[in-house]
Every structure is written in C-alpha cells, then in structure tokens.
Amino acid sequence: MSTQQTPSTPSPSTAERPTRITVLAGVNALEGVALAVGGIYLLIMGLLGKLESTQQAETVGVTLVALGAIPLIAARGLLLMRSWSRGPALITQIMALPVAWTLLRSQGALIPTGIALAAVAVTGLVLILNPATTQDLGIRRGPRTTPDA
C-alpha cells in the first residue's frame, strides 16, 4: 500500500486560472470535438459506402478531423494559460459564425443547430475579446502614445 495521499487542494495553475478562461477552453474543446466527431462520422459512412459520393465524404471527413485539432489545441493552451492560444481560439470563433449563418438559412433540424453554434461562437468571441482575458493570458498591448497637444 502506498502512504501517499492525493492532495485535496487544486494545482496552482487551476487555482489561478480565471473562470472565463476555463469556460473559453470548454467552448473551444466542444467545437473541436464536434468537428472531429463529424469528420469521423463522414469517414466511416464514406468507407462503408453509405453516402452518395464516398470520395468526397472521406475528403471532407479528413478535413473536419484536421480542423477539429485547431480548437482542441487552443483549448489545451488556454487551460495552460498560454498566450499563443488566443489566436487559434479567436480564429475558431470567427470561422464558426459563417457556418452558423449558413445553417440558420437552411431547413429542418439544421436551424436549431445553427442557433446553438451561433450562441457558442458569440459566447466564445465575448470571452476571448474581453480585455481581462488578454491581460490574464499575459498579452501586452502596444505602447500607448498620446499626441502632443
């Protein structure tokens, strides 16, 4: 038997990480998982020959899995409080908006999906563009110069 016990206090990085950054990392992880799952689904259906164009399904599936890696890497960087993760997280949210718009202009079950994606993307944008997030990630703004009067 081991005499070591698991500490009940959170790790320093978790204790210092603001809630908004944790939520932002969750938003990015959710988007990344959704892209990867969609890509895997298309790959499987393409390989099984259940779709009209198997080659196109496989190509789009591989692309979605690759694109899913971007927000997942950004989520990991955000959880580790890395300043570089802000860029991929911001790009992910910006790219989600036209997709949401396209889904909103379609029919049937795609409309609620578009609403959910738009809500997630706007939430992510609000969190990533928050000046406190920039400060918490250690991103410095350029020097402020005041014009001589």
Coordinates of N, CA and C in Angstrom, one line a residue:
M1 N 0.8 -1.2 0.0 CA 0.0 0.0 0.0 C 0.9 1.2 0.0
S2 N 0.4 2.2 -0.7 CA 1.1 3.5 -0.7 C 0.7 4.4 0.4
T3 N 1.7 5.1 0.9 CA 1.3 6.1 2.0 C 1.1 7.4 1.5
Q4 N 1.2 7.6 0.2 CA 1.0 8.9 -0.4 C -0.6 9.1 -0.6
Q5 N -1.0 10.3 -0.3 CA -2.4 10.7 -0.5 C -2.5 11.7 -1.5
T6 N -3.6 11.7 -2.3 CA -3.8 12.7 -3.3 C -4.2 14.0 -2.6
P7 N -3.5 15.1 -3.0 CA -3.8 16.4 -2.3 C -5.2 16.8 -2.7
S8 N -5.8 17.4 -1.7 CA -7.2 17.9 -1.9 C -7.2 19.3 -2.5
T9 N -6.1 20.0 -2.4 CA -6.1 21.3 -3.0 C -5.8 21.3 -4.5
P10 N -6.4 22.2 -5.2 CA -6.1 22.2 -6.7 C -4.7 22.6 -7.0
S11 N -4.3 22.3 -8.2 CA -2.9 22.6 -8.6 C -2.9 24.2 -8.7
P12 N -1.7 24.8 -8.6 CA -1.5 26.2 -8.7 C -2.1 26.8 -10.0
S13 N -1.9 26.1 -11.1 CA -2.4 26.7 -12.4 C -3.9 26.7 -12.4
T14 N -4.6 25.7 -11.8 CA -6.0 25.6 -11.8 C -6.6 26.7 -10.8
A15 N -5.9 26.9 -9.7 CA -6.3 27.9 -8.7 C -6.2 29.3 -9.3
E16 N -5.2 29.6 -10.1 CA -5.0 30.9 -10.7 C -5.8 31.2 -12.0
R17 N -6.3 30.1 -12.6 CA -7.0 30.3 -13.9 C -8.4 30.9 -13.7
P18 N -8.6 32.0 -14.3 CA -10.0 32.6 -14.2 C -11.0 31.7 -14.8
T19 N -12.2 31.9 -14.3 CA -13.4 31.0 -14.8 C -13.6 31.3 -16.2
R20 N -13.5 32.6 -16.7 CA -13.8 32.9 -18.1 C -12.8 32.1 -19.0
I21 N -11.6 31.9 -18.6 CA -10.7 31.2 -19.5 C -11.0 29.7 -19.5
T22 N -11.4 29.2 -18.3 CA -11.9 27.8 -18.3 C -13.1 27.6 -19.2
V23 N -14.0 28.5 -19.1 CA -15.2 28.4 -20.0 C -14.8 28.5 -21.4
L24 N -13.9 29.4 -21.8 CA -13.5 29.6 -23.1 C -12.8 28.3 -23.6
A25 N -12.0 27.7 -22.8 CA -11.3 26.5 -23.2 C -12.4 25.4 -23.4
G26 N -13.4 25.4 -22.6 CA -14.5 24.4 -22.8 C -15.2 24.6 -24.1
V27 N -15.5 25.9 -24.4 CA -16.2 26.2 -25.7 C -15.3 25.7 -26.9
N28 N -14.0 26.0 -26.8 CA -13.1 25.5 -27.9 C -13.0 24.0 -28.0
A29 N -13.0 23.4 -26.8 CA -12.9 21.9 -26.8 C -14.2 21.3 -27.4
L30 N -15.4 21.9 -27.0 CA -16.7 21.5 -27.5 C -16.7 21.6 -29.1
E31 N -16.2 22.7 -29.6 CA -16.2 22.9 -31.1 C -15.2 21.9 -31.7
G32 N -14.1 21.7 -31.1 CA -13.1 20.7 -31.6 C -13.6 19.3 -31.7
V33 N -14.3 18.9 -30.6 CA -14.9 17.5 -30.5 C -16.0 17.4 -31.5
A34 N -16.8 18.4 -31.7 CA -17.9 18.3 -32.7 C -17.4 18.2 -34.1
L35 N -16.3 18.9 -34.4 CA -15.7 18.8 -35.7 C -15.1 17.4 -35.9
A36 N -14.4 16.9 -34.9 CA -13.8 15.6 -35.0 C -14.8 14.5 -35.1
V37 N -15.8 14.6 -34.4 CA -16.9 13.6 -34.4 C -17.6 13.6 -35.8
G38 N -17.9 14.8 -36.3 CA -18.5 14.9 -37.6 C -17.6 14.3 -38.7
G39 N -16.3 14.6 -38.6 CA -15.3 14.1 -39.5 C -15.2 12.6 -39.5
I40 N -15.2 12.0 -38.3 CA -15.1 10.6 -38.1 C -16.4 9.9 -38.7
Y41 N -17.5 10.5 -38.4 CA -18.8 10.0 -38.9 C -18.8 10.0 -40.5
L42 N -18.3 11.0 -41.1 CA -18.2 11.1 -42.5 C -17.2 10.1 -43.1
L43 N -16.1 9.9 -42.4 CA -15.2 8.9 -42.8 C -15.7 7.5 -42.8
I44 N -16.4 7.2 -41.7 CA -17.0 5.8 -41.5 C -18.1 5.6 -42.6
M45 N -19.0 6.6 -42.7 CA -20.0 6.4 -43.7 C -19.5 6.3 -45.2
G46 N -18.4 7.1 -45.4 CA -17.8 7.0 -46.7 C -17.1 5.7 -47.0
L47 N -16.4 5.2 -45.9 CA -15.8 3.9 -46.1 C -16.8 2.7 -46.2
L48 N -17.9 2.9 -45.6 CA -19.0 1.9 -45.7 C -19.8 2.0 -47.0
G49 N -19.6 3.1 -47.7 CA -20.3 3.3 -49.0 C -21.8 3.7 -48.8
K50 N -22.1 4.3 -47.7 CA -23.5 4.7 -47.4 C -23.8 6.1 -47.8
L51 N -22.9 6.8 -48.4 CA -23.1 8.1 -48.9 C -23.0 8.1 -50.4
E52 N -23.6 9.2 -51.0 CA -23.6 9.2 -52.5 C -22.2 9.3 -53.1
S53 N -21.4 10.2 -52.5 CA -20.0 10.3 -53.0 C -19.1 9.9 -51.9
T54 N -18.6 8.7 -52.0 CA -17.7 8.2 -50.9 C -16.4 9.0 -50.9
Q55 N -15.8 9.3 -52.0 CA -14.5 10.0 -52.1 C -14.7 11.4 -51.4
Q56 N -15.8 12.1 -51.8 CA -16.0 13.4 -51.2 C -16.2 13.3 -49.7
A57 N -17.0 12.3 -49.2 CA -17.2 12.1 -47.8 C -15.9 11.9 -47.1
E58 N -15.0 11.1 -47.6 CA -13.8 10.8 -47.0 C -12.9 12.0 -46.9
T59 N -12.9 12.8 -48.0 CA -12.1 14.0 -48.1 C -12.5 15.0 -47.0
V60 N -13.8 15.2 -47.0 CA -14.4 16.2 -46.0 C -14.2 15.7 -44.6
G61 N -14.3 14.4 -44.4 CA -14.1 13.8 -43.1 C -12.7 14.0 -42.6
V62 N -11.7 13.8 -43.4 CA -10.3 14.0 -43.0 C -10.1 15.5 -42.7
T63 N -10.7 16.4 -43.5 CA -10.6 17.8 -43.3 C -11.2 18.2 -42.0
L64 N -12.4 17.7 -41.7 CA -13.0 18.1 -40.4 C -12.2 17.6 -39.2
V65 N -11.7 16.4 -39.3 CA -10.8 15.9 -38.2 C -9.6 16.8 -38.0
A66 N -9.0 17.2 -39.1 CA -7.8 18.1 -39.1 C -8.2 19.4 -38.5
L67 N -9.3 20.0 -38.9 CA -9.8 21.3 -38.4 C -10.2 21.2 -37.0
G68 N -10.7 20.0 -36.5 CA -11.0 19.8 -35.1 C -9.8 19.9 -34.2
A69 N -8.7 19.6 -34.7 CA -7.5 19.7 -33.9 C -7.1 21.1 -33.5
I70 N -7.5 22.1 -34.3 CA -7.1 23.5 -34.0 C -7.8 24.0 -32.7
P71 N -9.1 23.9 -32.6 CA -9.7 24.3 -31.3 C -9.3 23.5 -30.1
L72 N -9.0 22.2 -30.4 CA -8.6 21.3 -29.3 C -7.2 21.8 -28.8
I73 N -6.3 22.1 -29.7 CA -5.0 22.6 -29.3 C -5.2 23.9 -28.6
A74 N -6.1 24.8 -29.1 CA -6.3 26.1 -28.5 C -6.9 25.9 -27.0
A75 N -7.8 24.9 -26.9 CA -8.3 24.7 -25.6 C -7.3 24.3 -24.6
R76 N -6.4 23.4 -25.0 CA -5.3 22.9 -24.1 C -4.4 24.1 -23.8
G77 N -4.1 24.9 -24.8 CA -3.2 26.1 -24.5 C -3.9 27.1 -23.5
L78 N -5.2 27.2 -23.7 CA -6.0 28.1 -22.7 C -5.9 27.6 -21.3
L79 N -6.1 26.3 -21.2 CA -6.1 25.7 -19.9 C -4.7 25.8 -19.2
L80 N -3.7 25.8 -20.0 CA -2.3 26.0 -19.5 C -1.9 27.5 -19.5
M81 N -2.9 28.4 -19.8 CA -2.7 29.8 -19.8 C -1.6 30.3 -20.7
R82 N -1.5 29.7 -21.9 CA -0.5 30.1 -22.9 C -1.1 31.3 -23.7
S83 N -0.3 32.3 -23.9 CA -0.7 33.4 -24.7 C -1.0 33.1 -26.2
W84 N -0.2 32.2 -26.7 CA -0.4 31.9 -28.2 C -1.8 31.3 -28.5
S85 N -2.4 30.7 -27.4 CA -3.7 30.0 -27.7 C -4.9 31.0 -28.0
R86 N -4.7 32.3 -27.8 CA -5.7 33.3 -28.1 C -6.0 33.4 -29.6
G87 N -5.0 33.3 -30.4 CA -5.1 33.4 -31.8 C -6.0 32.3 -32.4
P88 N -5.6 31.0 -32.2 CA -6.4 29.9 -32.7 C -7.8 29.9 -32.2
A89 N -8.0 30.3 -30.9 CA -9.3 30.3 -30.3 C -10.2 31.4 -31.0
L90 N -9.6 32.6 -31.3 CA -10.3 33.6 -31.9 C -10.7 33.2 -33.4
I91 N -9.7 32.7 -34.1 CA -10.0 32.2 -35.5 C -11.1 31.2 -35.5
T92 N -11.1 30.3 -34.5 CA -12.2 29.3 -34.5 C -13.5 29.9 -34.3
Q93 N -13.6 30.9 -33.5 CA -14.9 31.5 -33.2 C -15.4 32.3 -34.5
I94 N -14.4 33.0 -35.1 CA -14.8 33.8 -36.3 C -15.2 32.9 -37.4
M95 N -14.5 31.7 -37.6 CA -14.9 30.8 -38.6 C -16.2 30.1 -38.4
A96 N -16.6 30.0 -37.1 CA -17.9 29.4 -36.8 C -19.1 30.2 -37.2
L97 N -18.9 31.5 -37.2 CA -20.1 32.4 -37.5 C -20.7 32.2 -38.9
P98 N -19.9 32.2 -40.0 CA -20.5 31.9 -41.3 C -21.1 30.6 -41.4
V99 N -20.6 29.6 -40.7 CA -21.2 28.2 -40.7 C -22.5 28.3 -40.0
A100 N -22.6 29.0 -38.9 CA -23.9 29.2 -38.2 C -24.9 29.9 -39.0
W101 N -24.5 30.9 -39.7 CA -25.3 31.7 -40.6 C -25.9 30.8 -41.7
T102 N -25.1 30.0 -42.3 CA -25.5 29.1 -43.4 C -26.5 28.1 -42.8
L103 N -26.3 27.6 -41.6 CA -27.2 26.6 -41.0 C -28.5 27.3 -40.7
L104 N -28.5 28.5 -40.3 CA -29.7 29.3 -39.9 C -30.6 29.5 -41.2
R105 N -30.0 29.6 -42.3 CA -30.7 29.9 -43.6 C -31.2 28.6 -44.2
S106 N -30.9 27.4 -43.6 CA -31.3 26.2 -44.2 C -32.7 25.7 -43.7
Q107 N -33.0 24.4 -43.7 CA -34.3 24.0 -43.3 C -34.2 22.9 -42.3
G108 N -35.3 22.6 -41.6 CA -35.4 21.5 -40.7 C -34.5 21.6 -39.5
A109 N -33.9 20.4 -39.1 CA -33.1 20.3 -37.9 C -31.8 21.1 -37.9
L110 N -31.4 21.6 -39.1 CA -30.2 22.4 -39.2 C -30.4 23.8 -38.6
I111 N -31.6 24.3 -38.5 CA -31.8 25.6 -37.9 C -31.5 25.6 -36.4
P112 N -32.0 24.7 -35.6 CA -31.6 24.7 -34.2 C -30.1 24.5 -34.0
T113 N -29.5 23.7 -34.9 CA -28.0 23.5 -34.9 C -27.3 24.8 -35.1
G114 N -27.8 25.6 -36.1 CA -27.2 26.9 -36.4 C -27.4 27.9 -35.2
I115 N -28.5 27.8 -34.5 CA -28.7 28.7 -33.3 C -27.7 28.3 -32.2
A116 N -27.6 27.0 -32.0 CA -26.6 26.6 -31.0 C -25.2 27.0 -31.3
L117 N -24.8 26.8 -32.6 CA -23.5 27.1 -33.0 C -23.2 28.6 -32.9
A118 N -24.2 29.4 -33.3 CA -24.1 30.9 -33.2 C -24.0 31.3 -31.7
A119 N -24.7 30.7 -30.8 CA -24.6 31.0 -29.4 C -23.3 30.7 -28.8
V120 N -22.8 29.5 -29.2 CA -21.4 29.1 -28.8 C -20.4 30.0 -29.3
A121 N -20.4 30.4 -30.6 CA -19.4 31.2 -31.2 C -19.4 32.6 -30.6
V122 N -20.6 33.2 -30.4 CA -20.7 34.5 -29.8 C -20.2 34.5 -28.4
T123 N -20.5 33.5 -27.6 CA -20.0 33.3 -26.3 C -18.5 33.3 -26.3
G124 N -18.0 32.5 -27.2 CA -16.5 32.4 -27.3 C -15.9 33.7 -27.7
L125 N -16.5 34.5 -28.6 CA -16.0 35.8 -29.0 C -16.0 36.8 -27.9
V126 N -17.1 36.8 -27.1 CA -17.2 37.7 -26.0 C -16.1 37.4 -25.0
L127 N -15.9 36.1 -24.7 CA -14.9 35.7 -23.7 C -13.4 36.0 -24.2
I128 N -13.2 35.7 -25.5 CA -11.8 35.9 -26.0 C -11.4 37.4 -26.2
L129 N -12.4 38.2 -26.5 CA -12.2 39.6 -26.8 C -12.3 40.4 -25.5
N130 N -12.6 39.8 -24.4 CA -12.6 40.5 -23.1 C -11.2 41.0 -22.8
P131 N -11.0 42.3 -22.5 CA -9.7 42.8 -22.1 C -9.1 42.0 -21.0
A132 N -9.9 41.6 -20.0 CA -9.3 40.9 -18.9 C -8.7 39.5 -19.3
T133 N -9.3 38.9 -20.3 CA -8.7 37.7 -20.9 C -7.4 37.9 -21.4
T134 N -7.2 39.0 -22.2 CA -6.0 39.3 -22.8 C -4.9 39.6 -21.7
Q135 N -5.3 40.3 -20.7 CA -4.4 40.5 -19.6 C -4.1 39.2 -18.8
D136 N -5.0 38.4 -18.6 CA -4.8 37.1 -17.8 C -3.9 36.2 -18.6
L137 N -3.9 36.3 -19.9 CA -3.0 35.4 -20.7 C -1.6 36.0 -20.9
G138 N -1.5 37.2 -20.4 CA -0.1 37.9 -20.4 C 0.2 38.5 -21.7
I139 N -0.8 38.9 -22.5 CA -0.6 39.5 -23.8 C -0.6 41.0 -23.5
R140 N 0.5 41.6 -23.9 CA 0.7 43.0 -23.7 C 0.3 43.8 -25.0
R141 N -0.4 44.9 -24.7 CA -0.8 45.7 -25.9 C 0.4 46.6 -26.2
G142 N 0.4 47.2 -27.4 CA 1.4 48.1 -27.8 C 1.5 49.3 -26.9
P143 N 2.7 50.0 -27.0 CA 2.8 51.2 -26.1 C 1.8 52.2 -26.5
R144 N 1.2 52.8 -25.5 CA 0.3 53.9 -25.7 C 1.0 55.2 -25.8
T145 N 0.7 55.8 -26.9 CA 1.4 57.1 -27.1 C 0.2 58.2 -27.2
T146 N 0.5 59.2 -26.5 CA -0.5 60.3 -26.6 C 0.0 61.4 -27.5
P147 N -0.8 61.9 -28.3 CA -0.3 63.0 -29.2 C 0.0 64.3 -28.4
D148 N 1.1 64.9 -28.8 CA 1.4 66.2 -28.1 C 0.4 67.2 -28.5
A149 N 0.0 67.9 -27.4 CA -1.0 69.0 -27.6 C -0.4 70.3 -27.9

